[in-house]
CSV table of C-alpha atoms and ligand atoms in Angstrom, one decimal:
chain,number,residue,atom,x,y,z
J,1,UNK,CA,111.6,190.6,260.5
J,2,UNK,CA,111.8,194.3,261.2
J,3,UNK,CA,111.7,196.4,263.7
J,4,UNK,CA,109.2,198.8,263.6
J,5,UNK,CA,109.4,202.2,265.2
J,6,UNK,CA,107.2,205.1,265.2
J,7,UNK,CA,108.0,208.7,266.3
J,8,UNK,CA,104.8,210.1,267.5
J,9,UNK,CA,103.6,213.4,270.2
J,10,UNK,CA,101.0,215.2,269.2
J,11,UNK,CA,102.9,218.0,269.8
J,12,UNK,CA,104.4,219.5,266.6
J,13,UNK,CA,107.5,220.8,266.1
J,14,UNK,CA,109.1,218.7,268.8
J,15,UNK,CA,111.4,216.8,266.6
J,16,UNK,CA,109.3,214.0,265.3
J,17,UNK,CA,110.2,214.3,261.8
J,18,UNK,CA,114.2,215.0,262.1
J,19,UNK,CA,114.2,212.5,264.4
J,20,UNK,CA,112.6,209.8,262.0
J,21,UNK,CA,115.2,210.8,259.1
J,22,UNK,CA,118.6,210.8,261.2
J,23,UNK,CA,117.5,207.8,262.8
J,24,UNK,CA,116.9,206.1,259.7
J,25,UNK,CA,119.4,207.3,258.5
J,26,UNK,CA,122.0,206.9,261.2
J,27,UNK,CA,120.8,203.2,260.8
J,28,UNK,CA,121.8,202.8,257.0
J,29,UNK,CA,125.3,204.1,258.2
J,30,UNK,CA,125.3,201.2,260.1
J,31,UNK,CA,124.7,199.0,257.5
J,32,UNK,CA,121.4,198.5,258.1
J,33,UNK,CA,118.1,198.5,255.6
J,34,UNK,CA,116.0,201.0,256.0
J,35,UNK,CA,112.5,201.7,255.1
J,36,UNK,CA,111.3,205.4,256.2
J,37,UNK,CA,107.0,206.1,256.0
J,38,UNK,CA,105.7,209.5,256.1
J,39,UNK,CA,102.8,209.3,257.7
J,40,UNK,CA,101.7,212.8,258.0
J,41,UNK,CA,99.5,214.6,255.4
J,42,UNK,CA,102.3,217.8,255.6
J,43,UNK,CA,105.1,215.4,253.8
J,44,UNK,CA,106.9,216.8,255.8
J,45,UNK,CA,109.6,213.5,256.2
J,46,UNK,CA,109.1,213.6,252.3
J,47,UNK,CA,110.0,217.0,251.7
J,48,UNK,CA,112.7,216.7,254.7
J,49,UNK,CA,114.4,214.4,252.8
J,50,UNK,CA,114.5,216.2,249.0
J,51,UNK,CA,111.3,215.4,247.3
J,52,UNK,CA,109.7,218.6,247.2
J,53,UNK,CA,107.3,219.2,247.0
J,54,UNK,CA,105.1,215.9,248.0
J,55,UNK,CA,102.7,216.8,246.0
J,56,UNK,CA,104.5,215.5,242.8
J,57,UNK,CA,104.0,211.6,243.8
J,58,UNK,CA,100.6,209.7,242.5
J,59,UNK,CA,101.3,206.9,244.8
J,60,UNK,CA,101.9,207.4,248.4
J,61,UNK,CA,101.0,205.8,251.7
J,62,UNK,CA,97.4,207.6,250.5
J,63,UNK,CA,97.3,204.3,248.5
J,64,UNK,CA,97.9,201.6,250.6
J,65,UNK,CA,96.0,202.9,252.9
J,66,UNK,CA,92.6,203.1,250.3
J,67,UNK,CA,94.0,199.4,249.9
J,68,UNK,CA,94.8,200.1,246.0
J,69,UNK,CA,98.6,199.7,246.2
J,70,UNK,CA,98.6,196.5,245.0
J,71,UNK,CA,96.4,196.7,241.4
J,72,UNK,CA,98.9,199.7,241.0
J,73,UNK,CA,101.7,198.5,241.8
J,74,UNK,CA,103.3,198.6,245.8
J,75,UNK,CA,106.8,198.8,244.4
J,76,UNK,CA,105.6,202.1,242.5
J,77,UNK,CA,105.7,204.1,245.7
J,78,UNK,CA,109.2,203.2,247.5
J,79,UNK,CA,111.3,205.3,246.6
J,80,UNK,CA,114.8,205.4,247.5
J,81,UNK,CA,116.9,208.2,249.0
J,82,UNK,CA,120.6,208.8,247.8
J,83,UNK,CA,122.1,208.6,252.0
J,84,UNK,CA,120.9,204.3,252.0
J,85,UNK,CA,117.0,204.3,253.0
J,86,UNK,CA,113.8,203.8,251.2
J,87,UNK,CA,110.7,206.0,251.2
J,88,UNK,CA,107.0,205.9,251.5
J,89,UNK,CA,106.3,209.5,251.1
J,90,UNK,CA,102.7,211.0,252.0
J,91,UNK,CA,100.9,214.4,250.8
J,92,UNK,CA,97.9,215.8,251.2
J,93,UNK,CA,95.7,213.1,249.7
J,94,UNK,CA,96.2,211.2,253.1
J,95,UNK,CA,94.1,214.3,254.7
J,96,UNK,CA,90.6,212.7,253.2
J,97,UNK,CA,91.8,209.4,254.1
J,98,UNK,CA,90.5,209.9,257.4
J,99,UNK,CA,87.0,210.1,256.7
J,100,UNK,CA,87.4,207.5,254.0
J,101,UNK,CA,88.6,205.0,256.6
J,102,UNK,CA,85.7,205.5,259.1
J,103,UNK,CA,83.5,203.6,256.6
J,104,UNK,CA,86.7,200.5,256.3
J,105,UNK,CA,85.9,197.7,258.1
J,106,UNK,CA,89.4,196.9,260.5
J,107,UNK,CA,90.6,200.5,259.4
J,108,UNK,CA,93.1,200.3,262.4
J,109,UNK,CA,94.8,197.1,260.4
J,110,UNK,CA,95.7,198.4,257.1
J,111,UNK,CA,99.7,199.1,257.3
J,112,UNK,CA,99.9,196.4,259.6
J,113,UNK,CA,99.1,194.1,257.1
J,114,UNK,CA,101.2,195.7,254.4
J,115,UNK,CA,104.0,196.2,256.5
J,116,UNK,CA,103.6,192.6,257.1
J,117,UNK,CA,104.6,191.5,253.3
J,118,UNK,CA,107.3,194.2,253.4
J,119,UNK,CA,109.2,192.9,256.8
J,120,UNK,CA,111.7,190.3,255.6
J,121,UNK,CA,113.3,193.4,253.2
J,122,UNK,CA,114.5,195.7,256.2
J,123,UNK,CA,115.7,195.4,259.3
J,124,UNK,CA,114.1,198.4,260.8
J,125,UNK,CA,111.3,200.2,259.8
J,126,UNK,CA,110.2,204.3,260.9
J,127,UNK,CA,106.9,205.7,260.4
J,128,UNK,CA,106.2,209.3,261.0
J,129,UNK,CA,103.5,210.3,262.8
J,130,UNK,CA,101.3,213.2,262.7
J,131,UNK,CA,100.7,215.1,265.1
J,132,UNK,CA,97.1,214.1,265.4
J,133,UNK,CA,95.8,211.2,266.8
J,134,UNK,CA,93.4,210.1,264.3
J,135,UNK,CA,93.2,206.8,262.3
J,136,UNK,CA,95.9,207.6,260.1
J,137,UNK,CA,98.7,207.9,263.0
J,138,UNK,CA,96.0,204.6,264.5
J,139,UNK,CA,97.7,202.6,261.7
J,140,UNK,CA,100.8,203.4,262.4
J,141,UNK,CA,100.5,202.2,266.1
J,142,UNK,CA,98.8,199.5,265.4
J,143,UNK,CA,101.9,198.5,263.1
J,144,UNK,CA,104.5,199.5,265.8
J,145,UNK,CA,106.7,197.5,267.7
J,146,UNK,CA,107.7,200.1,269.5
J,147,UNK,CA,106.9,204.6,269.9
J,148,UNK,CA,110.2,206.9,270.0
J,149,UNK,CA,108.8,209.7,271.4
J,150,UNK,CA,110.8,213.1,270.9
J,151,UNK,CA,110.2,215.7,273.6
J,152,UNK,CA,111.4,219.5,273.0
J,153,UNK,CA,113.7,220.7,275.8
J,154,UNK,CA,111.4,223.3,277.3
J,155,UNK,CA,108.1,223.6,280.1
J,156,UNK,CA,105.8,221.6,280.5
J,157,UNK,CA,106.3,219.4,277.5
J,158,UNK,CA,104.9,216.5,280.7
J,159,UNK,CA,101.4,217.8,279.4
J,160,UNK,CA,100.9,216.8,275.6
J,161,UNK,CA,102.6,213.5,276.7
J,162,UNK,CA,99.9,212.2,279.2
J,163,UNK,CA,97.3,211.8,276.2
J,164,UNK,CA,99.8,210.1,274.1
J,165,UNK,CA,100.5,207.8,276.6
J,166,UNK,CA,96.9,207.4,276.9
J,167,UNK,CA,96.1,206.6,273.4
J,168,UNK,CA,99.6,203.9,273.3
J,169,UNK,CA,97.9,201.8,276.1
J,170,UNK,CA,94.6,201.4,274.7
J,171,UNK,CA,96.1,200.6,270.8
J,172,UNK,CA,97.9,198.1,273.3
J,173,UNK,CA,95.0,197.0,274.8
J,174,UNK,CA,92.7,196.8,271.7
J,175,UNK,CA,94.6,196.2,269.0
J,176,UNK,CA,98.3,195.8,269.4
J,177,UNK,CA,99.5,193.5,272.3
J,178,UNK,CA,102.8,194.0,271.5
J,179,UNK,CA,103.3,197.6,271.2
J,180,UNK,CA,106.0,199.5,273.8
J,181,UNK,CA,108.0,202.7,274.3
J,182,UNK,CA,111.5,202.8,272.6
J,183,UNK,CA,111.6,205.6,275.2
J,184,UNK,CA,111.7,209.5,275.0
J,185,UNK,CA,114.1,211.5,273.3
J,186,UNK,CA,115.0,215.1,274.3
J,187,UNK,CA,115.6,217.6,271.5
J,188,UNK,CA,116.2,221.0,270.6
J,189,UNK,CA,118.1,221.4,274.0
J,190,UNK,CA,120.2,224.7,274.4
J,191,UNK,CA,123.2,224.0,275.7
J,192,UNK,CA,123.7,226.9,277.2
J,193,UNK,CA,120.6,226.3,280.4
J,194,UNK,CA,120.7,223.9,282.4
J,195,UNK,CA,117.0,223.4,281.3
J,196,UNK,CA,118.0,220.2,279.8
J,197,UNK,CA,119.0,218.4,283.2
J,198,UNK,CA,116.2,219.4,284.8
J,199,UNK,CA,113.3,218.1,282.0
J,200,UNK,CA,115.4,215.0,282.2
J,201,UNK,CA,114.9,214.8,285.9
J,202,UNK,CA,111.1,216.0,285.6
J,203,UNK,CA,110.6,213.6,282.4
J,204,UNK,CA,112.6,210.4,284.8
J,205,UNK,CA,110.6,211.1,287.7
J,206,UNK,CA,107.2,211.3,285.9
J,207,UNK,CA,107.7,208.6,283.5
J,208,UNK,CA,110.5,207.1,284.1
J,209,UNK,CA,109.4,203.6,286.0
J,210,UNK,CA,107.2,202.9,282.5
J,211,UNK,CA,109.4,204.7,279.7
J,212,UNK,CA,113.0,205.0,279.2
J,213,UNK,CA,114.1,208.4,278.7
J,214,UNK,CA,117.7,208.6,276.9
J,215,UNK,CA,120.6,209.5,278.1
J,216,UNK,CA,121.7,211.2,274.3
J,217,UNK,CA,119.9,214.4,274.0
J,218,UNK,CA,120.1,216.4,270.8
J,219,UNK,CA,121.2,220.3,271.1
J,220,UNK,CA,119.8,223.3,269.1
J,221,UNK,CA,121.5,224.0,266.3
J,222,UNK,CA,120.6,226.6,262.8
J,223,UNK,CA,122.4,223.3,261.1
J,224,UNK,CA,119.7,220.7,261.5
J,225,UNK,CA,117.4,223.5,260.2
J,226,UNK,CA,119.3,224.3,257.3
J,227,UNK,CA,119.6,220.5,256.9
J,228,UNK,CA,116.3,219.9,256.7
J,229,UNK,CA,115.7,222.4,254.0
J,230,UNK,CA,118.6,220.9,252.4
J,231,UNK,CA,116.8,217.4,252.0
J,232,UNK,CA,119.6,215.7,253.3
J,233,UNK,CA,120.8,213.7,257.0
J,234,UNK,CA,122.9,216.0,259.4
J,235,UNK,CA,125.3,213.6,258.5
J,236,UNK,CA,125.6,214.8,255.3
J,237,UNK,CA,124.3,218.2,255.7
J,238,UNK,CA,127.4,219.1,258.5
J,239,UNK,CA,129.2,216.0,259.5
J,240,UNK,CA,131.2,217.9,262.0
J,241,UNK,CA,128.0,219.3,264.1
J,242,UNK,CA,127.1,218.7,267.3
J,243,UNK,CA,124.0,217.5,266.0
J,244,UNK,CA,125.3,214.9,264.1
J,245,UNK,CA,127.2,213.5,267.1
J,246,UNK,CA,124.4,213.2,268.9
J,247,UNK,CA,122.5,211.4,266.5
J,248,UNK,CA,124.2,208.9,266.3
J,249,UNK,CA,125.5,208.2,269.9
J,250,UNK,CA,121.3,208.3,270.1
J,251,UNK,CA,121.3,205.6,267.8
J,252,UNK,CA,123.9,203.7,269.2
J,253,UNK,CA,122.4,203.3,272.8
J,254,UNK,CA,119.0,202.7,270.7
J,255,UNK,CA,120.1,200.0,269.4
J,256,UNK,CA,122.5,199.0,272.4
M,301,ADP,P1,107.8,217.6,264.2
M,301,ADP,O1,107.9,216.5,263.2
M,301,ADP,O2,107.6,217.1,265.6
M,301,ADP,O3,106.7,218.6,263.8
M,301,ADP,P2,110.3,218.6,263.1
M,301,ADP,O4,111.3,217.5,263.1
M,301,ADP,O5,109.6,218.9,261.8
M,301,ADP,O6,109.2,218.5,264.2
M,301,ADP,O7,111.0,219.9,263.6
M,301,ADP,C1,110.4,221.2,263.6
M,301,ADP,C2,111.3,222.3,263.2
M,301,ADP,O8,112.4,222.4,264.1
M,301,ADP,C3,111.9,222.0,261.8
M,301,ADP,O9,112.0,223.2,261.1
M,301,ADP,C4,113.3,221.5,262.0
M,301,ADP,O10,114.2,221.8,261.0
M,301,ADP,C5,113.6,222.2,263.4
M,301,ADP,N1,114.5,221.3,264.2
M,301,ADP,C6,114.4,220.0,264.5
M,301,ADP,N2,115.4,219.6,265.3
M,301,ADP,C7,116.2,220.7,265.5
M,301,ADP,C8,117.4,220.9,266.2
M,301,ADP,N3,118.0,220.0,266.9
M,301,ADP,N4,117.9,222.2,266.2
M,301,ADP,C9,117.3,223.2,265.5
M,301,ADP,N5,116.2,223.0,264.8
M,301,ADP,C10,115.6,221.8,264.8
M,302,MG,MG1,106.7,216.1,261.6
């Protein structure tokens, strides 16, 4: 069975997607199979990864989601990456899926199940969240084991978390009894202030008694930008960096 993780805040730009393809990533280093879903209507794990633009796939998680993968085919939209993981990728068809889905009896349910038939292949499994809350990133909770939740290393990032926190517990309460936090990551951290230590603190002493906040942080660096453009992992991208480091130190105390 895998282990299913999803990076969500509905704060963007916080990390969410780089965070979803290192990990993965960083997982299939480890010899582990991976299977990556982009669950955000940007593609922007899709294009993170090389496929650019999204908008070249016919089947994406758009399909499984209008429950049509399987007359066309599931297999037809997994693709695999060249660094060890698979891909669902998403584009903007998976905007209209979230009126579609208001008319779908047990909309909430949908990647569940399919993630269901898929579980014996991989050992984990990451889907990226939007940042919306909406039924789309719904499925993907509802699918979860557990929510990685990136946090950029600047003010007040104790504010977008309180709704997200929200919205876990009542998918836990309603519809996934088994859902918990992997715990918060801290990203885009400048080495250079001290600001790091003291959202750490902040983000212990708020949350800290319910969530686990990592000890790995992730600093700032123009190479995990340039990576991403790159469509590749910071491992491959600048195996030296800092960034890479911490990546996967992170995903050693993930997985412990
Ligand atoms: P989200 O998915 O939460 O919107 P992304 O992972 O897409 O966030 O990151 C937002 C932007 O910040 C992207 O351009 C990405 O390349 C950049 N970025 C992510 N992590 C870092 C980092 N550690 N250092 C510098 N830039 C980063
Ligand atoms: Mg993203």
């Amino acid at each position: 069975m895998a282990k299913v993780i999803a990076t969500a805040n509905q704060k963007g730009g916080v990390g969410k997607t780089t965070t979803a393809i290192n990990t993965g990533i960083g997982l299939a280093r480890l010899g582990k199979k991976v299977l990556l879903i982009d669950a955000d209507p940007q593609g922007s794990l899709t294009s993170g990864l090389g496929f650019a633009p999204p908008e070249r796939f016919t089947y994406t998680i758009t399909n499984i989601l209008a429950d049509t993968a399987e007359e066309n085919g599931v297999k037809d939209c997994i693709i695999t990456h060249d660094e060890n993981v698979d891909l669902i990728p998403a584009n903007l068809t998976l905007a209209n899926m979230e009126m579609e889905l208001l008319k779908v009896m047990g909309r909430e349910n949908i990647l569940r199940k399919y993630i269901f038939s898929l579980s014996d292949k991989y050992d984990y499994i990451i889907i990226d969240c939007s940042p919306s809350l909406g039924i789309v990133t719904l499925n993907a909770l509802t699918a979860a084991d557990t929510v990685l939740i990136p946090v950029q290393a600047s003010y007040l990032p104790v504010i977008g978390l309180q709704e997200l926190i929200r919205t876990v517990s009542k998918v836990k309460r309603q519809l996934n009894p088994k859902l918990t936090f992997e715990g918060i990551l801290i990203t885009m951290v400048d080495r250079r202030t001290s600001y790091a230590k003291e959202i750490t603190d902040m983000l212990r002493k708020e949350y800290g008694e319910h969530i686990r906040v990592f000890n790995e942080t992730i600093p700032r660096s123009i190479k995990q930008e340039e990576s991403t453009t790159d469509g590749k992992s910071i491992y491959t991208y600048a195996p030296k960096s800092k960034v890479a480091a911490s990546y996967e130190a992170f995903v050693k105390e993930l997985i412990g």
